[in-house]
Tab-separated table of C-alpha atoms and ligand atoms in Angstrom:
chain	number	residue	atom	x	y	z
A	1408	UNK	CA	18.244	12.468	17.367
A	1409	UNK	CA	16.960	13.123	13.884
A	1410	UNK	CA	16.280	11.439	10.552
A	1411	UNK	CA	18.466	13.928	7.997
A	1412	UNK	CA	21.561	12.088	7.686
A	1413	UNK	CA	24.339	11.416	5.066
A	1414	UNK	CA	24.216	8.114	3.360
A	1415	UNK	CA	26.790	7.157	0.966
A	1416	UNK	CA	27.903	10.694	1.102
A	1417	UNK	CA	24.279	12.095	0.189
A	1418	UNK	CA	21.953	13.842	2.646
A	1419	UNK	CA	18.790	12.135	2.838
A	1420	UNK	CA	15.620	12.827	4.907
A	1421	UNK	CA	14.485	9.421	6.177
A	1422	UNK	CA	14.846	7.253	2.791
A	1423	UNK	CA	14.460	10.333	0.633
A	1424	UNK	CA	17.587	12.034	-1.077
A	1425	UNK	CA	16.855	15.661	-0.207
A	1426	UNK	CA	17.904	16.440	-3.737
A	1427	UNK	CA	14.941	14.766	-4.961
A	1428	UNK	CA	12.696	16.908	-2.994
A	1429	UNK	CA	14.204	20.323	-4.447
A	1430	UNK	CA	14.140	18.991	-7.847
A	1431	UNK	CA	10.502	18.164	-7.682
A	1432	UNK	CA	9.108	21.019	-5.499
A	1433	UNK	CA	11.556	23.792	-5.977
A	1434	UNK	CA	13.368	26.090	-3.674
A	1435	UNK	CA	12.992	27.765	-0.831
A	1436	UNK	CA	11.308	24.728	0.686
A	1437	UNK	CA	10.732	23.437	4.293
A	1438	UNK	CA	11.021	19.580	4.706
A	1439	UNK	CA	9.605	17.858	7.706
A	1440	UNK	CA	10.680	14.298	8.901
A	1441	UNK	CA	7.589	12.495	10.104
A	1442	UNK	CA	9.596	9.847	11.907
A	1443	UNK	CA	11.475	12.751	13.887
A	1444	UNK	CA	8.576	14.570	15.070
A	1445	UNK	CA	6.968	11.152	16.144
A	1446	UNK	CA	9.925	9.930	18.022
A	1447	UNK	CA	10.114	13.078	20.036
A	1448	UNK	CA	6.551	13.140	20.913
A	1449	UNK	CA	6.552	9.502	22.080
A	1450	UNK	CA	9.844	10.252	24.204
A	1451	UNK	CA	7.708	12.826	26.070
A	1452	UNK	CA	4.438	10.994	26.120
A	1453	UNK	CA	6.095	7.696	27.498
A	1454	UNK	CA	7.811	9.561	30.367
A	1455	UNK	CA	4.597	11.131	31.218
A	1456	UNK	CA	2.547	8.151	31.636
A	1457	UNK	CA	3.541	7.515	35.326
A	1458	UNK	CA	2.549	11.224	36.077
A	1459	UNK	CA	-0.660	10.712	34.338
A	1460	UNK	CA	0.197	13.761	31.883
A	1461	UNK	CA	-0.494	15.122	28.448
A	1462	UNK	CA	1.907	16.443	26.272
A	1463	UNK	CA	0.359	19.695	24.719
A	1464	UNK	CA	2.427	20.616	21.609
A	1465	UNK	CA	3.087	24.275	21.247
A	1466	UNK	CA	1.240	25.150	18.058
A	1467	UNK	CA	3.243	28.285	17.462
A	1468	UNK	CA	6.241	26.251	16.866
A	1469	UNK	CA	4.722	24.602	13.913
A	1470	UNK	CA	1.275	24.974	13.084
A	1471	UNK	CA	0.800	23.356	9.286
A	1472	UNK	CA	-2.752	21.479	9.510
A	1473	UNK	CA	-1.247	17.998	8.283
A	1474	UNK	CA	1.200	18.332	11.012
A	1475	UNK	CA	-1.286	19.151	13.853
A	1476	UNK	CA	-3.278	16.470	12.254
A	1477	UNK	CA	-0.437	14.023	12.469
A	1478	UNK	CA	0.219	14.646	15.989
A	1479	UNK	CA	-3.301	14.490	16.925
A	1480	UNK	CA	-3.516	10.932	15.508
A	1481	UNK	CA	-0.645	10.132	17.765
A	1482	UNK	CA	-2.303	11.496	21.059
A	1483	UNK	CA	-0.758	14.861	21.531
A	1484	UNK	CA	-2.734	17.731	22.978
A	1485	UNK	CA	-2.339	21.264	22.133
A	1486	UNK	CA	-1.103	24.598	23.602
A	1487	UNK	CA	-2.638	27.405	21.252
A	1488	UNK	CA	-2.133	31.308	21.871
A	1489	UNK	CA	-4.487	33.034	19.362
A	1490	UNK	CA	-7.863	32.661	17.819
A	1491	UNK	CA	-6.212	31.626	14.945
A	1492	UNK	CA	-4.336	28.774	16.215
A	1493	UNK	CA	-7.833	27.594	17.716
A	1494	UNK	CA	-9.253	27.842	14.084
A	1495	UNK	CA	-6.267	25.648	12.857
A	1496	UNK	CA	-6.867	23.143	15.338
A	1497	UNK	CA	-10.570	22.983	14.475
A	1498	UNK	CA	-9.578	22.592	10.699
A	1499	UNK	CA	-7.284	19.789	11.765
A	1500	UNK	CA	-10.071	17.872	13.516
A	1501	UNK	CA	-8.855	18.102	17.024
A	1502	UNK	CA	-10.983	17.600	19.938
A	1503	UNK	CA	-11.047	20.993	21.776
A	1504	UNK	CA	-11.072	19.033	24.883
A	1505	UNK	CA	-7.267	18.549	24.214
A	1506	UNK	CA	-6.473	22.329	24.076
A	1507	UNK	CA	-5.022	24.741	26.332
A	1508	UNK	CA	-5.269	28.162	25.494
A	1509	UNK	CA	-2.194	30.465	26.906
A	1510	UNK	CA	-1.216	34.163	26.178
A	1511	UNK	CA	-1.569	37.456	27.880
A	1512	UNK	CA	-3.780	39.390	25.646
A	1513	UNK	CA	-7.057	36.927	24.842
A	1514	UNK	CA	-9.570	39.132	23.326
A	1515	UNK	CA	-13.371	38.833	24.115
A	1516	UNK	CA	-14.082	36.995	20.688
A	1517	UNK	CA	-11.097	34.717	21.181
A	1518	UNK	CA	-12.295	33.826	24.745
A	1519	UNK	CA	-16.041	33.465	23.482
A	1520	UNK	CA	-15.183	31.101	20.742
A	1521	UNK	CA	-12.980	28.797	23.282
A	1522	UNK	CA	-15.765	28.678	25.440
A	1523	UNK	CA	-18.154	27.982	22.894
A	1524	UNK	CA	-16.387	24.710	21.334
A	1525	UNK	CA	-15.245	24.065	24.757
A	1526	UNK	CA	-11.596	23.895	25.339
A	1527	UNK	CA	-9.484	21.989	28.114
A	1528	UNK	CA	-8.428	25.015	30.023
A	1529	UNK	CA	-7.555	28.862	29.690
A	1530	UNK	CA	-4.045	29.551	31.132
A	1531	UNK	CA	-5.052	32.979	32.406
A	1532	UNK	CA	-2.039	35.659	32.888
A	1533	UNK	CA	-3.907	38.315	34.996
A	1534	UNK	CA	-6.611	39.161	37.041
A	1535	UNK	CA	-8.244	41.626	34.305
A	1536	UNK	CA	-8.235	38.529	31.966
A	1537	UNK	CA	-9.825	36.226	34.600
A	1538	UNK	CA	-12.594	39.195	35.118
A	1539	UNK	CA	-12.952	39.180	31.531
A	1540	UNK	CA	-13.511	35.390	30.922
A	1541	UNK	CA	-15.730	35.391	34.098
A	1542	UNK	CA	-17.988	37.982	32.693
A	1543	UNK	CA	-18.116	36.274	29.244
A	1544	UNK	CA	-18.958	32.768	30.895
A	1545	UNK	CA	-21.801	34.370	32.829
A	1546	UNK	CA	-23.179	35.807	29.324
A	1547	UNK	CA	-22.855	32.709	27.737
A	1548	UNK	CA	-24.101	30.881	30.658
A	1549	UNK	CA	-21.174	28.328	30.242
A	1550	UNK	CA	-18.259	27.620	32.919
A	1551	UNK	CA	-15.053	28.410	32.101
A	1552	UNK	CA	-12.043	25.917	32.759
A	1553	UNK	CA	-8.895	27.936	34.529
A	1554	UNK	CA	-5.640	27.515	34.819
A	1555	UNK	CA	-3.530	30.183	36.367
A	1556	UNK	CA	-0.441	31.102	34.950
A	1557	UNK	CA	2.188	32.039	37.498
A	1558	UNK	CA	5.381	33.447	36.793
A	1559	UNK	CA	8.395	31.570	39.029
A	1560	UNK	CA	10.844	34.453	38.752
A	1561	UNK	CA	13.294	32.476	37.128
A	1562	UNK	CA	16.195	33.571	34.904
A	1563	UNK	CA	16.282	30.879	32.026
A	1564	UNK	CA	16.276	30.774	28.346
A	1565	UNK	CA	18.242	31.976	25.362
A	1566	UNK	CA	18.060	35.216	23.997
A	1567	UNK	CA	16.493	38.028	26.118
A	1568	UNK	CA	13.492	37.945	23.798
A	1569	UNK	CA	12.583	34.636	24.566
A	1570	UNK	CA	12.983	34.610	28.505
A	1571	UNK	CA	9.451	34.584	29.909
A	1572	UNK	CA	9.949	33.458	33.606
A	1573	UNK	CA	11.438	36.673	35.494
A	1574	UNK	CA	9.210	38.651	37.195
A	1575	UNK	CA	9.991	41.821	35.112
A	1576	UNK	CA	8.441	39.934	32.080
A	1577	UNK	CA	4.944	40.500	30.945
A	1578	UNK	CA	3.792	36.885	31.502
A	1579	UNK	CA	2.093	35.175	34.360
A	1580	UNK	CA	0.873	36.143	37.954
A	1581	UNK	CA	3.213	36.319	40.955
A	1582	UNK	CA	2.478	33.406	43.310
A	1583	UNK	CA	1.171	35.610	46.160
A	1584	UNK	CA	-1.247	37.097	43.755
A	1585	UNK	CA	-2.198	33.844	42.371
A	1586	UNK	CA	-3.395	32.650	45.810
A	1587	UNK	CA	-5.590	36.084	46.424
A	1588	UNK	CA	-7.026	35.570	43.038
A	1589	UNK	CA	-7.600	31.753	43.680
A	1590	UNK	CA	-9.309	32.717	47.238
A	1591	UNK	CA	-11.273	35.463	45.724
A	1592	UNK	CA	-12.621	33.909	42.584
A	1593	UNK	CA	-13.038	30.223	43.817
A	1594	UNK	CA	-16.632	30.609	44.837
A	1595	UNK	CA	-17.652	31.570	41.119
A	1596	UNK	CA	-19.787	28.918	39.802
A	1597	UNK	CA	-18.909	30.099	36.420
A	1598	UNK	CA	-15.303	29.401	36.999
A	1599	UNK	CA	-13.812	25.895	37.301
A	1600	UNK	CA	-10.246	26.033	38.573
A	1601	UNK	CA	-8.560	22.960	37.229
A	1602	UNK	CA	-4.481	23.995	36.956
A	1603	UNK	CA	-1.674	26.056	37.668
A	1604	UNK	CA	0.710	26.856	35.079
A	1605	UNK	CA	4.030	28.277	34.202
A	1606	UNK	CA	6.334	28.536	31.157
A	1607	UNK	CA	9.834	30.045	32.025
A	1608	UNK	CA	11.554	30.441	28.782
A	1609	UNK	CA	12.528	28.665	25.530
A	1610	UNK	CA	15.842	27.042	24.648
A	1611	UNK	CA	16.848	26.400	28.044
A	1612	UNK	CA	19.744	24.503	28.513
A	1613	UNK	CA	20.371	24.258	32.057
A	1614	UNK	CA	17.688	21.635	33.488
A	1615	UNK	CA	18.309	23.327	37.052
A	1616	UNK	CA	16.086	26.335	35.942
A	1617	UNK	CA	12.983	23.612	35.192
A	1618	UNK	CA	13.692	21.925	38.736
A	1619	UNK	CA	13.374	25.337	40.331
A	1620	UNK	CA	10.394	25.837	38.839
A	1621	UNK	CA	8.716	22.404	39.471
A	1622	UNK	CA	9.314	22.959	43.241
A	1623	UNK	CA	7.883	26.185	43.314
A	1624	UNK	CA	4.841	24.951	41.417
A	1625	UNK	CA	4.481	21.963	43.817
A	1626	UNK	CA	4.754	24.306	46.782
A	1627	UNK	CA	2.101	26.397	45.228
A	1628	UNK	CA	-0.520	23.361	44.465
A	1629	UNK	CA	0.327	22.295	48.311
A	1630	UNK	CA	-0.727	25.758	49.240
A	1631	UNK	CA	-3.741	25.709	47.359
A	1632	UNK	CA	-4.793	22.454	48.458
A	1633	UNK	CA	-4.301	23.806	52.314
A	1634	UNK	CA	-6.955	26.622	51.353
A	1635	UNK	CA	-9.428	23.956	49.814
A	1636	UNK	CA	-8.978	24.675	46.164
A	1637	UNK	CA	-7.594	21.740	44.706
A	1638	UNK	CA	-6.351	21.740	41.357
A	1639	UNK	CA	-6.013	18.904	39.333
A	1640	UNK	CA	-3.217	19.576	36.959
A	1641	UNK	CA	0.391	21.213	37.085
A	1642	UNK	CA	1.261	22.329	33.691
A	1643	UNK	CA	5.058	22.948	33.416
A	1644	UNK	CA	5.393	24.698	29.766
A	1645	UNK	CA	7.716	24.082	27.396
A	1646	UNK	CA	11.277	25.264	27.220
A	1647	UNK	CA	13.676	22.379	26.539
A	1648	UNK	CA	16.755	23.803	24.397
A	1649	UNK	CA	17.861	21.695	21.208
A	1650	UNK	CA	21.273	21.744	19.446
A	1651	UNK	CA	21.616	24.304	16.649
A	1652	UNK	CA	25.502	24.052	16.514
A	1653	UNK	CA	27.201	22.499	19.321
A	1654	UNK	CA	25.114	23.311	22.438
A	1655	UNK	CA	25.287	21.123	25.446
A	1656	UNK	CA	21.843	19.950	25.250
A	1657	UNK	CA	19.722	17.432	27.501
A	1658	UNK	CA	17.160	14.869	26.063
A	1659	UNK	CA	13.442	15.298	26.974
A	1660	UNK	CA	13.977	11.978	28.929
A	1661	UNK	CA	16.498	13.737	31.056
A	1662	UNK	CA	14.082	16.491	31.804
A	1663	UNK	CA	11.164	14.063	32.395
A	1664	UNK	CA	13.454	12.540	35.174
A	1665	UNK	CA	13.476	15.773	37.330
A	1666	UNK	CA	9.471	16.104	36.840
A	1667	UNK	CA	9.158	12.439	37.855
A	1668	UNK	CA	11.383	13.216	40.972
A	1669	UNK	CA	9.764	16.361	42.208
A	1670	UNK	CA	6.468	15.163	41.360
A	1671	UNK	CA	6.321	11.414	42.091
A	1672	UNK	CA	4.391	12.306	45.557
A	1673	UNK	CA	1.548	14.324	44.228
A	1674	UNK	CA	-1.683	13.137	42.707
A	1675	UNK	CA	-1.822	16.170	40.297
A	1676	UNK	CA	-1.592	15.368	36.828
A	1677	UNK	CA	1.401	16.806	34.939
A	1678	UNK	CA	0.842	18.630	31.705
A	1679	UNK	CA	3.856	19.863	29.254
A	1680	UNK	CA	3.598	22.290	26.133
A	1681	UNK	CA	7.165	21.530	24.364
A	1682	UNK	CA	7.208	23.020	20.784
A	1683	UNK	CA	10.703	23.408	19.995
A	1684	UNK	CA	12.124	20.150	21.316
A	1685	UNK	CA	9.879	18.299	18.952
A	1686	UNK	CA	9.756	20.157	15.911
A	1687	UNK	CA	13.015	21.988	15.595
A	1688	UNK	CA	15.623	19.266	14.318
A	1689	UNK	CA	12.551	17.588	12.617
A	1690	UNK	CA	12.830	20.229	9.844
A	1691	UNK	CA	15.227	21.811	7.398
A	1692	UNK	CA	14.837	24.877	5.071
A	1693	UNK	CA	16.206	23.880	1.608
A	1694	UNK	CA	17.714	26.556	-0.505
A	1695	UNK	CA	19.607	26.858	-3.824
A	1696	UNK	CA	22.473	29.064	-4.336
A	1697	UNK	CA	21.851	31.880	-6.763
A	1698	UNK	CA	25.246	33.343	-6.823
A	1699	UNK	CA	28.709	33.119	-5.187
A	1700	UNK	CA	30.143	36.705	-4.302
A	1701	UNK	CA	33.014	37.305	-2.408
A	1702	UNK	CA	32.807	35.589	0.813
A	1703	UNK	CA	28.881	35.301	0.328
A	1704	UNK	CA	26.598	32.362	-0.950
A	1705	UNK	CA	23.712	34.310	-1.988
A	1706	UNK	CA	20.410	31.845	-1.521
A	1707	UNK	CA	17.113	32.220	-2.943
A	1708	UNK	CA	16.102	31.788	0.960
A	1709	UNK	CA	16.092	34.994	3.053
A	1710	UNK	CA	15.173	36.293	6.302
A	1711	UNK	CA	11.639	36.492	5.330
A	1712	UNK	CA	11.698	32.354	5.087
A	1713	UNK	CA	13.869	32.052	8.398
A	1714	UNK	CA	13.653	34.962	10.511
A	1715	UNK	CA	15.884	33.581	13.622
A	1716	UNK	CA	19.342	34.708	12.779
A	1717	UNK	CA	18.283	38.413	12.034
A	1718	UNK	CA	15.955	38.562	14.917
A	1719	UNK	CA	17.989	36.661	17.734
A	1720	UNK	CA	21.384	36.237	16.063
A	1721	UNK	CA	20.368	32.497	16.124
A	1722	UNK	CA	22.919	30.194	14.719
A	1723	UNK	CA	21.633	27.558	12.339
A	1724	UNK	CA	24.178	24.778	10.901
A	1725	UNK	CA	24.283	24.914	6.944
A	1726	UNK	CA	24.739	21.508	5.241
A	1727	UNK	CA	25.683	20.872	1.636
A	1728	UNK	CA	23.602	18.187	-0.251
A	1729	UNK	CA	26.936	16.205	-0.646
A	1730	UNK	CA	29.344	15.494	2.153
A	1731	UNK	CA	32.065	15.977	-0.027
A	1732	UNK	CA	31.284	19.660	-0.085
A	1733	UNK	CA	31.766	20.266	3.609
A	1734	UNK	CA	34.641	22.446	3.668
A	1735	UNK	CA	36.937	24.537	6.028
A	1736	UNK	CA	36.512	27.749	3.839
A	1737	UNK	CA	34.109	29.738	5.908
A	1738	UNK	CA	31.215	31.607	4.183
A	1739	UNK	CA	28.264	33.734	4.998
A	1740	UNK	CA	24.965	32.836	3.526
A	1741	UNK	CA	22.880	35.292	3.119
A	1742	UNK	CA	19.508	35.964	0.913
A	1743	UNK	CA	18.254	38.353	-1.495
A	1744	UNK	CA	16.542	40.694	0.934
A	1745	UNK	CA	17.835	44.170	0.716
A	1746	UNK	CA	18.993	44.406	4.412
A	1747	UNK	CA	22.549	43.495	5.921
A	1748	UNK	CA	20.426	41.833	8.529
A	1749	UNK	CA	19.297	39.336	5.917
A	1750	UNK	CA	21.458	36.578	6.707
A	1751	UNK	CA	21.000	32.663	7.228
A	1752	UNK	CA	24.320	31.703	8.813
A	1753	UNK	CA	27.511	33.190	9.419
A	1754	UNK	CA	30.885	31.276	8.610
A	1755	UNK	CA	29.399	28.238	7.401
A	1756	UNK	CA	31.479	25.549	6.520
A	1757	UNK	CA	30.442	24.762	2.810
A	1758	UNK	CA	31.845	24.809	-0.575
A	1759	UNK	CA	29.024	25.100	-2.827
A	1760	UNK	CA	28.454	26.214	-6.367
A	1761	UNK	CA	25.995	28.310	-8.027
A	1762	UNK	CA	22.470	26.334	-8.669
A	1763	UNK	CA	23.466	23.935	-6.019
A	1764	UNK	CA	21.301	23.492	-3.107
A	1765	UNK	CA	21.905	23.750	0.536
A	1766	UNK	CA	20.462	22.805	3.801
A	1767	UNK	CA	19.892	25.188	6.979
A	1768	UNK	CA	19.387	22.577	9.580
A	1769	UNK	CA	17.107	22.691	12.803
A	1770	UNK	CA	14.512	25.036	11.125
A	1771	UNK	CA	11.493	23.042	12.098
A	1772	UNK	CA	10.323	24.957	14.899
A	1773	UNK	CA	9.908	28.829	14.837
A	1774	UNK	CA	10.953	28.572	10.927
A	1775	UNK	CA	7.984	28.462	8.460
A	1776	UNK	CA	5.722	29.934	11.281
A	1777	UNK	CA	7.877	33.169	11.474
A	1778	UNK	CA	8.034	33.668	7.774
A	1779	UNK	CA	6.506	36.679	6.081
A	1780	UNK	CA	6.284	38.439	2.601
A	1781	UNK	CA	8.879	41.054	3.326
A	1782	UNK	CA	10.412	42.393	-0.086
A	1783	UNK	CA	6.884	41.010	-1.511
A	1784	UNK	CA	8.446	37.311	-1.665
A	1785	UNK	CA	5.736	34.768	-1.328
A	1786	UNK	CA	6.213	32.103	1.235
A	1787	UNK	CA	8.178	28.757	0.829
A	1788	UNK	CA	6.429	25.515	0.377
A	1789	UNK	CA	5.976	22.898	2.977
A	1790	UNK	CA	6.636	19.168	2.550
A	1791	UNK	CA	6.400	15.911	4.837
A	1792	UNK	CA	8.724	13.148	4.341
A	1793	UNK	CA	7.495	9.537	5.346
A	1794	UNK	CA	9.912	6.864	5.011
A	1795	UNK	CA	10.778	6.747	0.990
A	1796	UNK	CA	7.691	8.982	0.411
A	1797	UNK	CA	7.178	12.893	0.394
A	1798	UNK	CA	4.320	15.144	-0.064
A	1799	UNK	CA	3.478	18.810	-0.212
A	1800	UNK	CA	1.762	19.957	2.804
A	1801	UNK	CA	1.450	23.575	1.781
A	1802	UNK	CA	1.758	24.957	-1.421
A	1803	UNK	CA	4.343	27.624	-2.608
A	1804	UNK	CA	2.732	30.962	-2.429
A	1805	UNK	CA	1.959	32.345	-5.956
A	1806	UNK	CA	2.436	36.237	-6.743
A	1807	UNK	CA	-1.164	36.680	-6.959
A	1808	UNK	CA	-1.246	35.261	-3.248
A	1809	UNK	CA	0.674	38.130	-2.485
A	1810	UNK	CA	-1.893	41.119	-3.283
A	1811	UNK	CA	-5.087	38.964	-2.944
A	1812	UNK	CA	-6.391	40.833	0.002
A	1813	UNK	CA	-5.433	44.475	-1.232
A	1814	UNK	CA	-8.025	46.740	-2.757
A	1815	UNK	CA	-7.531	48.642	-5.637
A	1816	UNK	CA	-8.306	52.202	-4.681
A	1817	UNK	CA	-6.892	53.520	-8.171
A	1818	UNK	CA	-9.607	52.972	-10.487
B	869	LIG	N1	4.092	27.357	26.237
B	869	LIG	C1	4.135	28.602	25.906
B	869	LIG	C2	3.024	29.448	26.734
B	869	LIG	C3	5.139	29.494	25.352
B	869	LIG	O1	5.065	30.694	25.158
B	869	LIG	C4	5.850	28.674	24.638
B	869	LIG	C5	7.060	29.325	23.652
B	869	LIG	C6	5.899	27.482	24.700
B	869	LIG	C7	5.076	26.775	25.299
B	869	LIG	C8	6.797	26.431	23.666
B	869	LIG	O2	8.133	26.563	24.233
B	869	LIG	P1	9.094	25.877	23.588
B	869	LIG	O3	9.027	24.171	23.916
B	869	LIG	O4	8.960	25.584	21.950
B	869	LIG	O5	10.548	26.343	23.940
B	869	LIG	N2	10.302	32.474	18.428
B	869	LIG	C9	11.336	31.973	19.537
B	869	LIG	C10	10.786	31.257	20.345
B	869	LIG	C11	9.620	31.740	21.213
B	869	LIG	C12	8.853	30.932	22.138
B	869	LIG	C13	7.586	31.429	22.570
B	869	LIG	N3	6.871	30.567	23.602
B	869	LIG	C14	12.694	31.275	18.673
B	869	LIG	O6	12.619	31.383	17.293
B	869	LIG	O7	13.594	31.105	19.160
C-alpha cells in the first residue's frame, strides 16, 4: 500500500498534487511519502513486538538525513554498511546503540569509529574480520559486540547481482565455520558474542526461502546454546520483495507470520533489516519530457538518476500525472545520457506531450542512493510530502557542486 494515487484523474502524493511539486522544485526530483514510510515501519514493528525484536532499517536503501531522522523518531534501528552511513546516522542524531554494522570489507578506521561511538553490534563476515575487530578492541581497551553473519546457502532473490545467501556468494560464514569460530573466540574478554545474522538476498518473492533460512538459524542458535555460547539475538536481515509492475508479492505481515511461527518457542530476540519493503513504494522519481522522438520519450531524468533499469534490467512503472494520459500505445522512456543502456522504462503505457511530467514509481529504495554525476549531470533534489505539505530535504546539486573537489592543475 502506498500514498501515490489518482484523485479525480490527477496524481497525488498524499494530499499534494504531484504537479505542484514539479512546478515548485523542478525536475528530476525524488518525492517521498512520509505516511507510506511510517506505515511500513509500523507493520514490521507491531508484528515484531511478540518476538521482542527491533527493525533496523537498511540505510543503503534510502539514506537522506531527514528520512533517517524520521524513522529514528518512530523507533527504528538502523543497519549500516560503511563508515559513511555511520557518519550519516550520527549526523541524524541516532543513538549508536540502535546501529548494527554489516558488510564484508570493514576497514580498520570504520571499525575503530564504530567501537568508539558504541554501536549495537558488528555483523562479522569472516574470521579475518573478527581477528581485526579483536585486535582493534584490545588496542582501544574496549569490548566489541559481535554478530556472526552466516550463509545459509539459500538461493533467493531477484537479479543475480542481489542474491547474497548462496555459498558461492562473498557474504557470511558457513554454519560449521561459525561454530568453530564461536568456540575459538568465545573466551576473549574483548569480544561479546551477541547475535547470529543472515541476509539471503533482495527482492525475494517466495516466502519459502525465508522460512528455510529461519529454521536453519534457529538450529544454529540451539547448537550454540549447547556449547554454552548463548547468543541473545537472531537477525534475519532484509530481503522482502515489492511490486514494481505485476509481481506476486507478500505483505511484511505475512513474512512476520513465518518468523513468529518458527521463532515462537525461543527466548532470542528477532531483528530484521528491511530496506526495499519500507522505502521502495514510498518514493517516485519525477521527470519532465524534453522531446518525443519516434517511439521514445526523452526525459530530463536518466540512468545517472535511477540506475536500476540499466544495471539490473529492472522494471519500473511509469505513470502520467493525468490519468487520461494512460494509454495503450507503448513507448520507451529514456534519458539524455549517451548510452543505449540509458533507459528508465521499456514499453511504458503513457501518452505525454513535450514539457509535461511523468512519475517513475517504486523508486524510493535504491533510487537516489545509487545516483551519480555521470555525464556531469547534477544529482536530483529530494522532497518529502506530509499530508498537504511538502518540503525540500535535499537541494538539487548545482554545476559548481560538480567540480568543487577538483584541483586545478592547469595554472
Ligand atoms: N541487510 C543487508 C546486510 C543487506 O545487504 C541488504 C541489502 C539489506 C539488509 C536490505 O535488503 P532489502 O530489504 O532492501 O532487500 N541495489 C539493489 C539492492 C541491493 C541490496 C543489497 N543488500 C537493487 O536496487 O535492487
